[in-house]
């Protein structure tokens, strides 16, 4: 049996769109917060197959989503390249900043697969417990988005350190992107070998790039990862999510070579339907804030999305991750409304 979400990735419309949510496992769930307290360090949770399996399955048990997403983080890749990474309570991630090309020496040329082995083990454990019909998604961060954290050493509002590095030293910056392309492809291949049905490439900060840089640091690296992965896994299904890309999504939709395009909540509906969904299945794009607020704002936002995308190949999702203050009841309401929409 082909899972409904995979059918959509093959270009087939489903009468009721499959639904999952970015950050569906996380702090808005009381059962996640209970497990989170058992690990002092967030990365310990990501690298514990037992706890990560449990957390991956929590939203499936509670909401019966159409996909589980592996519980981990995009920053395990810099960590597996030897960069120091930690998560400070309330402050987000901290890394040893890479201040220029000479400091690329602090990185390994290839990811340490021994460090990542517990993640592949989590995939195998989740696979055994997942209900039939529920897809298992793996993921990685896109090279540009990873670079923004690796260069700044933290999350930034404007991604300025990475942008500045790329202007001052394009060759040095391209060397960092090359390391991340190879690392991401190797990582995704191992995720497929361990049993994921599809993967998503998160390019959270794609939107800040000017057009030429968007081509060079978002589209092109993504296309290289896709090509590398498909060399090993010809049937690999890959969702690309270049957040904030706007009209540049049109080029991304074909040139990045992904099977489906994740939409953020800012995109124009007619553009996304006529220019993107006509080329590739789409996924998205409820404003996470509407989900947090609930009520009429939520219902009308859901209906608008269904009116625009449900006639074609479509996966219902948010336009970015679930916000920690989101009431569980709003997620239940969302799922009920989508599933009674046909
Ligand atoms: O979607 C899922 O449920 C799967 C798990 C997942 C996490 N992070 C868990 C997480 C996924 C797919 C990610 C991706 C991720 N991580 C991205 C790309 C998507 C996006 O949200 O933009 C980025 C940029 C990161 C980096 C990251 N991880 C930041 C900036 C932070 C701190 C901010 C925050 O929300 O706390 C994290 C931590 C993180 N990753 C948490 C979770 C559940 C919260 C940590 C905690 O529980 O203490």
Short mmCIF file of C-alpha atoms and ligand atoms in Angstrom, two decimals:
data_model
loop_
_atom_site.label_atom_id
_atom_site.label_comp_id
_atom_site.label_asym_id
_atom_site.label_seq_id
_atom_site.Cartn_x
_atom_site.Cartn_y
_atom_site.Cartn_z
CA UNK A 1 0.00 0.00 0.00
CA UNK A 2 1.35 3.41 -0.92
CA UNK A 3 0.89 5.91 1.91
CA UNK A 4 -1.37 8.91 1.13
CA UNK A 5 1.41 11.45 1.72
CA UNK A 6 3.71 9.58 -0.65
CA UNK A 7 0.98 9.48 -3.27
CA UNK A 8 0.83 13.27 -3.12
CA UNK A 9 4.60 13.45 -3.53
CA UNK A 10 4.13 11.33 -6.66
CA UNK A 11 1.80 14.01 -7.98
CA UNK A 12 -1.50 12.37 -7.10
CA UNK A 13 -4.27 14.42 -5.48
CA UNK A 14 -5.93 12.90 -2.40
CA UNK A 15 -9.63 13.59 -1.73
CA UNK A 16 -8.74 14.51 1.85
CA UNK A 17 -5.29 16.11 1.92
CA UNK A 18 -2.80 14.36 4.20
CA UNK A 19 -1.78 16.54 7.14
CA UNK A 20 1.26 16.89 9.39
CA UNK A 21 2.80 19.95 11.07
CA UNK A 22 6.33 21.26 11.21
CA UNK A 23 7.45 21.06 14.87
CA UNK A 24 4.50 18.79 15.63
CA UNK A 25 6.61 17.29 18.42
CA UNK A 26 7.58 20.08 20.77
CA UNK A 27 6.90 22.31 23.71
CA UNK A 28 3.16 22.86 23.07
CA UNK A 29 2.65 19.18 24.05
CA UNK A 30 2.62 18.41 27.81
CA UNK A 31 3.94 14.90 27.11
CA UNK A 32 6.90 16.43 25.23
CA UNK A 33 7.69 18.75 28.14
CA UNK A 34 7.66 15.74 30.50
CA UNK A 35 10.25 13.88 28.39
CA UNK A 36 12.26 17.05 27.82
CA UNK A 37 12.80 17.35 31.59
CA UNK A 38 14.59 13.97 31.53
CA UNK A 39 17.44 15.33 29.37
CA UNK A 40 19.44 18.37 30.60
CA UNK A 41 20.73 19.03 27.17
CA UNK A 42 18.46 19.19 24.14
CA UNK A 43 21.06 17.38 22.01
CA UNK A 44 21.01 14.45 24.47
CA UNK A 45 17.33 14.07 23.58
CA UNK A 46 18.12 14.09 19.84
CA UNK A 47 20.83 11.43 20.34
CA UNK A 48 18.80 9.13 22.60
CA UNK A 49 17.01 6.60 20.34
CA UNK A 50 14.63 5.68 23.16
CA UNK A 51 13.56 9.25 24.01
CA UNK A 52 13.63 10.51 20.42
CA UNK A 53 11.44 7.59 19.30
CA UNK A 54 8.96 8.35 22.05
CA UNK A 55 8.83 12.05 21.20
CA UNK A 56 8.48 11.34 17.44
CA UNK A 57 5.47 9.11 18.14
CA UNK A 58 3.71 11.42 20.65
CA UNK A 59 1.90 13.60 18.09
CA UNK A 60 0.95 10.51 16.05
CA UNK A 61 -0.74 8.89 19.05
CA UNK A 62 -2.51 12.07 20.05
CA UNK A 63 -3.61 13.39 16.64
CA UNK A 64 -3.19 10.54 14.10
CA UNK A 65 -1.28 12.76 11.67
CA UNK A 66 -0.50 11.34 8.21
CA UNK A 67 3.24 11.69 8.80
CA UNK A 68 5.68 11.46 11.68
CA UNK A 69 8.78 13.62 11.42
CA UNK A 70 11.96 12.26 12.94
CA UNK A 71 12.67 14.09 16.18
CA UNK A 72 16.08 15.70 15.88
CA UNK A 73 17.46 19.09 14.89
CA UNK A 74 19.15 20.57 11.84
CA UNK A 75 22.18 21.52 13.98
CA UNK A 76 23.25 17.88 14.44
CA UNK A 77 25.10 18.34 11.11
CA UNK A 78 27.46 21.09 12.30
CA UNK A 79 27.91 18.97 15.44
CA UNK A 80 28.81 15.89 13.34
CA UNK A 81 31.29 18.11 11.45
CA UNK A 82 33.05 18.77 14.75
CA UNK A 83 31.68 22.24 15.55
CA UNK A 84 30.76 22.81 19.18
CA UNK A 85 26.92 23.09 19.45
CA UNK A 86 24.83 23.58 22.58
CA UNK A 87 21.30 24.71 23.33
CA UNK A 88 20.93 27.15 26.17
CA UNK A 89 17.59 27.26 27.92
CA UNK A 90 15.66 30.26 26.61
CA UNK A 91 18.53 31.47 24.39
CA UNK A 92 18.43 29.00 21.53
CA UNK A 93 21.49 27.40 19.95
CA UNK A 94 25.13 28.40 20.56
CA UNK A 95 27.98 27.31 18.27
CA UNK A 96 31.67 28.24 17.95
CA UNK A 97 31.34 30.95 15.30
CA UNK A 98 33.27 30.46 12.05
CA UNK A 99 34.93 33.85 11.52
CA UNK A 100 36.20 33.55 7.96
CA UNK A 101 37.54 30.88 5.64
CA UNK A 102 40.67 30.17 7.67
CA UNK A 103 38.44 28.85 10.46
CA UNK A 104 36.84 26.27 8.18
CA UNK A 105 39.78 24.15 9.30
CA UNK A 106 37.86 23.56 12.53
CA UNK A 107 35.42 21.43 10.53
CA UNK A 108 35.85 17.84 9.44
CA UNK A 109 35.61 17.30 5.65
CA UNK A 110 32.98 14.62 6.18
CA UNK A 111 30.31 14.04 8.80
CA UNK A 112 31.16 11.63 11.59
CA UNK A 113 28.59 8.88 10.99
CA UNK A 114 29.36 7.38 14.41
CA UNK A 115 28.00 10.56 16.02
CA UNK A 116 24.84 10.31 13.89
CA UNK A 117 24.30 6.55 14.38
CA UNK A 118 21.71 7.04 17.20
CA UNK A 119 19.58 9.06 14.77
CA UNK A 120 19.49 6.21 12.26
CA UNK A 121 18.64 3.88 15.15
CA UNK A 122 15.72 6.17 16.07
CA UNK A 123 14.42 5.88 12.49
CA UNK A 124 14.54 2.07 12.73
CA UNK A 125 12.71 2.13 16.09
CA UNK A 126 10.00 4.56 14.93
CA UNK A 127 9.48 2.55 11.77
CA UNK A 128 8.59 -0.54 13.81
CA UNK A 129 5.90 1.27 15.77
CA UNK A 130 4.34 3.50 13.15
CA UNK A 131 0.75 2.67 12.07
CA UNK A 132 0.41 1.53 8.44
CA UNK A 133 -0.39 4.47 6.21
CA UNK A 134 1.60 6.97 8.30
CA UNK A 135 4.70 8.18 6.45
CA UNK A 136 8.01 8.68 8.26
CA UNK A 137 9.83 11.86 7.25
CA UNK A 138 13.49 12.53 7.74
CA UNK A 139 15.02 15.98 7.26
CA UNK A 140 18.06 18.16 7.15
CA UNK A 141 18.75 21.88 7.16
CA UNK A 142 19.66 23.41 3.81
CA UNK A 143 23.31 24.50 3.47
CA UNK A 144 22.45 28.23 3.51
CA UNK A 145 20.35 27.98 6.68
CA UNK A 146 22.98 25.83 8.41
CA UNK A 147 25.66 28.33 7.38
CA UNK A 148 23.73 31.20 8.99
CA UNK A 149 23.98 29.47 12.39
CA UNK A 150 27.52 28.15 11.86
CA UNK A 151 28.95 31.55 10.91
CA UNK A 152 27.09 33.64 13.49
CA UNK A 153 27.42 31.04 16.24
CA UNK A 154 23.77 31.59 17.11
CA UNK A 155 20.39 32.48 15.65
CA UNK A 156 20.26 36.06 14.33
CA UNK A 157 17.33 38.25 13.25
CA UNK A 158 18.93 39.19 9.92
CA UNK A 159 21.50 36.44 9.16
CA UNK A 160 24.00 39.24 8.74
CA UNK A 161 27.24 37.41 9.63
CA UNK A 162 26.74 34.74 6.92
CA UNK A 163 25.66 37.33 4.38
CA UNK A 164 28.69 39.44 5.16
CA UNK A 165 31.04 36.42 4.89
CA UNK A 166 29.53 35.53 1.48
CA UNK A 167 30.15 39.06 0.13
CA UNK A 168 33.66 39.47 1.59
CA UNK A 169 34.91 36.05 0.54
CA UNK A 170 32.68 34.31 -2.02
CA UNK A 171 35.19 31.49 -2.57
CA UNK A 172 35.62 30.83 1.12
CA UNK A 173 31.88 30.85 1.61
CA UNK A 174 31.39 28.50 -1.35
CA UNK A 175 33.84 26.10 0.35
CA UNK A 176 31.58 26.04 3.42
CA UNK A 177 28.50 25.44 1.24
CA UNK A 178 30.34 22.57 -0.51
CA UNK A 179 31.12 20.88 2.81
CA UNK A 180 27.45 21.19 3.78
CA UNK A 181 26.16 19.84 0.45
CA UNK A 182 28.28 16.70 0.83
CA UNK A 183 27.38 16.32 4.52
CA UNK A 184 23.64 16.77 3.89
CA UNK A 185 23.56 14.30 1.00
CA UNK A 186 25.44 11.66 3.01
CA UNK A 187 23.11 12.25 5.97
CA UNK A 188 19.90 11.98 3.91
CA UNK A 189 21.10 8.83 2.13
CA UNK A 190 21.63 7.16 5.51
CA UNK A 191 18.18 8.29 6.65
CA UNK A 192 16.61 6.63 3.59
CA UNK A 193 18.67 3.48 4.18
CA UNK A 194 17.38 3.41 7.78
CA UNK A 195 13.78 3.57 6.56
CA UNK A 196 12.35 7.09 6.07
CA UNK A 197 9.69 7.37 3.34
CA UNK A 198 10.61 10.93 2.32
CA UNK A 199 12.69 13.86 3.56
CA UNK A 200 12.32 17.62 3.86
CA UNK A 201 15.11 20.14 3.32
CA UNK A 202 14.48 23.14 5.61
CA UNK A 203 15.78 26.43 4.19
CA UNK A 204 14.32 28.63 6.90
CA UNK A 205 16.39 31.70 5.98
CA UNK A 206 16.25 31.48 2.17
CA UNK A 207 14.14 34.65 2.02
CA UNK A 208 16.94 37.05 3.00
CA UNK A 209 19.07 36.21 -0.05
CA UNK A 210 19.21 38.62 -3.02
CA UNK A 211 18.34 36.97 -6.38
CA UNK A 212 21.84 35.88 -7.52
CA UNK A 213 22.70 34.61 -4.06
CA UNK A 214 19.35 32.84 -3.92
CA UNK A 215 20.38 30.90 -7.03
CA UNK A 216 23.90 30.20 -5.76
CA UNK A 217 23.25 29.42 -2.08
CA UNK A 218 19.67 28.13 -2.05
CA UNK A 219 18.65 26.57 -5.40
CA UNK A 220 21.98 25.23 -6.59
CA UNK A 221 23.08 23.50 -3.35
CA UNK A 222 19.62 22.00 -2.99
CA UNK A 223 19.75 20.66 -6.55
CA UNK A 224 23.18 19.12 -5.85
CA UNK A 225 21.92 17.41 -2.69
CA UNK A 226 18.89 16.04 -4.56
CA UNK A 227 21.11 14.73 -7.37
CA UNK A 228 23.55 13.07 -4.92
CA UNK A 229 20.72 11.44 -2.96
CA UNK A 230 18.99 10.15 -6.10
CA UNK A 231 22.27 8.64 -7.34
CA UNK A 232 22.09 6.25 -4.37
CA UNK A 233 18.31 6.18 -3.82
CA UNK A 234 16.69 6.73 -7.24
CA UNK A 235 13.12 6.76 -5.87
CA UNK A 236 13.92 9.22 -3.02
CA UNK A 237 11.06 11.65 -2.40
CA UNK A 238 12.20 15.12 -1.33
CA UNK A 239 10.24 18.17 -0.14
CA UNK A 240 11.98 21.55 -0.33
CA UNK A 241 10.98 24.39 2.00
CA UNK A 242 12.70 27.67 1.07
CA UNK A 243 10.92 29.93 3.54
CA UNK A 244 10.36 33.51 2.41
CA UNK A 245 11.32 32.83 -1.22
CA UNK A 246 8.30 34.71 -2.62
CA UNK A 247 8.20 34.85 -6.42
CA UNK A 248 11.57 33.06 -6.60
CA UNK A 249 9.66 29.91 -5.68
CA UNK A 250 8.80 29.58 -9.35
CA UNK A 251 12.41 28.97 -10.33
CA UNK A 252 13.05 26.91 -7.19
CA UNK A 253 10.08 24.64 -7.97
CA UNK A 254 11.77 23.24 -11.06
CA UNK A 255 15.49 24.06 -10.75
CA UNK A 256 15.93 22.66 -7.22
CA UNK A 257 14.55 19.37 -8.54
CA UNK A 258 12.46 18.63 -5.45
CA UNK A 259 9.29 16.51 -5.59
CA UNK A 260 7.18 19.02 -3.65
CA UNK A 261 7.46 22.61 -2.48
CA UNK A 262 6.72 23.78 1.06
CA UNK A 263 4.94 27.14 1.15
CA UNK A 264 5.16 29.73 3.92
CA UNK A 265 2.06 31.69 4.96
CA UNK A 266 3.20 34.93 3.28
CA UNK A 267 2.90 33.74 -0.30
CA UNK A 268 0.13 34.98 -2.59
CA UNK A 269 -2.50 32.25 -3.08
CA UNK A 270 -3.10 32.75 -6.80
CA UNK A 271 0.65 32.78 -7.50
CA UNK A 272 1.25 29.63 -5.44
CA UNK A 273 -1.63 27.77 -7.09
CA UNK A 274 -1.08 28.86 -10.69
CA UNK A 275 2.72 29.06 -10.82
CA UNK A 276 3.86 26.49 -8.23
CA UNK A 277 1.16 23.86 -7.76
CA UNK A 278 0.83 23.65 -11.54
CA UNK A 279 4.46 22.41 -11.57
CA UNK A 280 4.88 20.52 -8.30
CA UNK A 281 2.73 19.27 -5.41
CA UNK A 282 2.64 21.87 -2.64
CA UNK A 283 2.61 21.69 1.15
CA UNK A 284 1.53 24.30 3.66
CA UNK A 285 0.75 26.98 4.57
CA UNK A 286 -1.33 27.91 7.61
CA UNK A 287 0.03 30.82 9.63
CA UNK A 288 1.23 29.26 12.94
CA UNK A 289 -0.15 32.33 14.68
CA UNK A 290 -3.69 31.60 13.40
CA UNK A 291 -3.32 28.11 14.88
CA UNK A 292 -2.25 29.60 18.19
CA UNK A 293 -5.14 32.12 18.24
CA UNK A 294 -7.83 29.62 17.14
CA UNK A 295 -11.53 30.42 16.72
CA UNK A 296 -12.74 32.25 13.62
CA UNK A 297 -9.24 33.34 12.60
CA UNK A 298 -8.20 29.70 12.45
CA UNK A 299 -11.31 28.40 10.69
CA UNK A 300 -11.24 31.00 7.95
CA UNK A 301 -7.50 30.59 7.40
CA UNK A 302 -7.97 26.81 7.00
CA UNK A 303 -10.85 27.30 4.56
CA UNK A 304 -8.88 29.76 2.41
CA UNK A 305 -6.04 27.29 2.10
CA UNK A 306 -8.34 24.41 1.16
CA UNK A 307 -10.18 26.57 -1.42
CA UNK A 308 -6.89 27.38 -3.07
CA UNK A 309 -4.96 24.12 -2.95
CA UNK A 310 -7.25 21.14 -2.28
CA UNK A 311 -8.14 20.71 -5.97
CA UNK A 312 -4.57 19.62 -6.75
CA UNK A 313 -1.81 17.53 -5.17
CA UNK A 314 -1.58 19.03 -1.69
CA UNK A 315 -0.30 18.26 1.82
CA UNK A 316 -1.79 20.36 4.61
CA UNK A 317 0.81 21.85 6.96
CA UNK A 318 1.74 25.10 8.63
CA UNK A 319 3.77 27.81 6.90
CA UNK A 320 6.42 27.35 9.66
CA UNK A 321 6.66 25.47 12.96
CA UNK A 322 4.02 25.14 15.72
CA UNK A 323 4.44 27.94 18.28
CA UNK A 324 5.05 26.75 21.87
CA UNK A 325 1.95 28.56 23.21
CA UNK A 326 -0.42 26.77 20.81
CA UNK A 327 -3.33 25.05 22.62
CA UNK A 328 -3.63 21.34 21.86
CA UNK A 329 -7.38 21.82 21.27
CA UNK A 330 -6.63 24.09 18.30
CA UNK A 331 -4.59 21.35 16.64
CA UNK A 332 -7.51 18.95 17.15
CA UNK A 333 -9.87 21.50 15.62
CA UNK A 334 -7.56 21.98 12.63
CA UNK A 335 -7.35 18.27 11.89
CA UNK A 336 -11.11 17.76 12.24
CA UNK A 337 -11.81 20.64 9.85
CA UNK A 338 -9.35 19.44 7.22
CA UNK A 339 -10.59 15.84 7.43
CA UNK A 340 -14.25 16.81 7.11
CA UNK A 341 -13.52 19.08 4.14
CA UNK A 342 -13.95 16.64 1.26
O1 LIG B 1 9.30 19.25 13.34
C1 LIG B 1 9.51 18.43 14.27
O2 LIG B 1 8.66 18.14 15.12
C2 LIG B 1 10.82 17.67 14.26
C3 LIG B 1 11.88 18.22 15.04
C4 LIG B 1 12.59 19.50 14.65
C5 LIG B 1 13.18 20.34 15.62
N1 LIG B 1 13.88 21.33 15.00
C6 LIG B 1 13.06 20.16 17.08
C7 LIG B 1 13.41 21.25 18.00
C8 LIG B 1 12.90 20.04 13.41
C9 LIG B 1 12.48 19.57 12.01
C10 LIG B 1 13.71 21.18 13.63
C11 LIG B 1 14.27 22.02 12.55
C12 LIG B 1 15.02 23.23 12.86
N2 LIG B 1 15.86 23.45 13.93
C13 LIG B 1 15.06 24.37 12.01
C14 LIG B 1 14.38 24.50 10.68
C15 LIG B 1 12.94 24.77 10.80
C16 LIG B 1 12.57 25.98 11.59
O3 LIG B 1 11.94 25.81 12.63
O4 LIG B 1 12.94 27.09 11.16
C17 LIG B 1 15.90 25.31 12.64
C18 LIG B 1 16.24 26.70 12.12
C19 LIG B 1 16.40 24.72 13.84
C20 LIG B 1 17.37 25.31 14.79
C21 LIG B 1 16.83 25.42 16.16
N3 LIG B 1 16.51 24.34 16.98
C22 LIG B 1 16.58 26.61 16.90
C23 LIG B 1 16.79 28.01 16.36
C24 LIG B 1 16.10 26.22 18.14
C25 LIG B 1 15.81 27.12 19.32
C26 LIG B 1 14.52 27.82 19.17
C27 LIG B 1 13.43 27.05 19.83
O5 LIG B 1 12.37 26.87 19.22
O6 LIG B 1 13.65 26.68 21.00
C28 LIG B 1 16.02 24.80 18.17
C29 LIG B 1 15.57 23.95 19.28
C30 LIG B 1 14.52 22.92 19.00
N4 LIG B 1 14.50 22.10 17.93
C31 LIG B 1 13.42 22.61 19.86
C32 LIG B 1 12.72 21.56 19.23
C33 LIG B 1 11.50 20.85 19.73
C34 LIG B 1 13.12 23.25 21.20
C35 LIG B 1 14.14 22.82 22.19
C36 LIG B 1 13.61 22.47 23.55
O7 LIG B 1 12.69 21.66 23.67
O8 LIG B 1 14.16 22.99 24.52
#
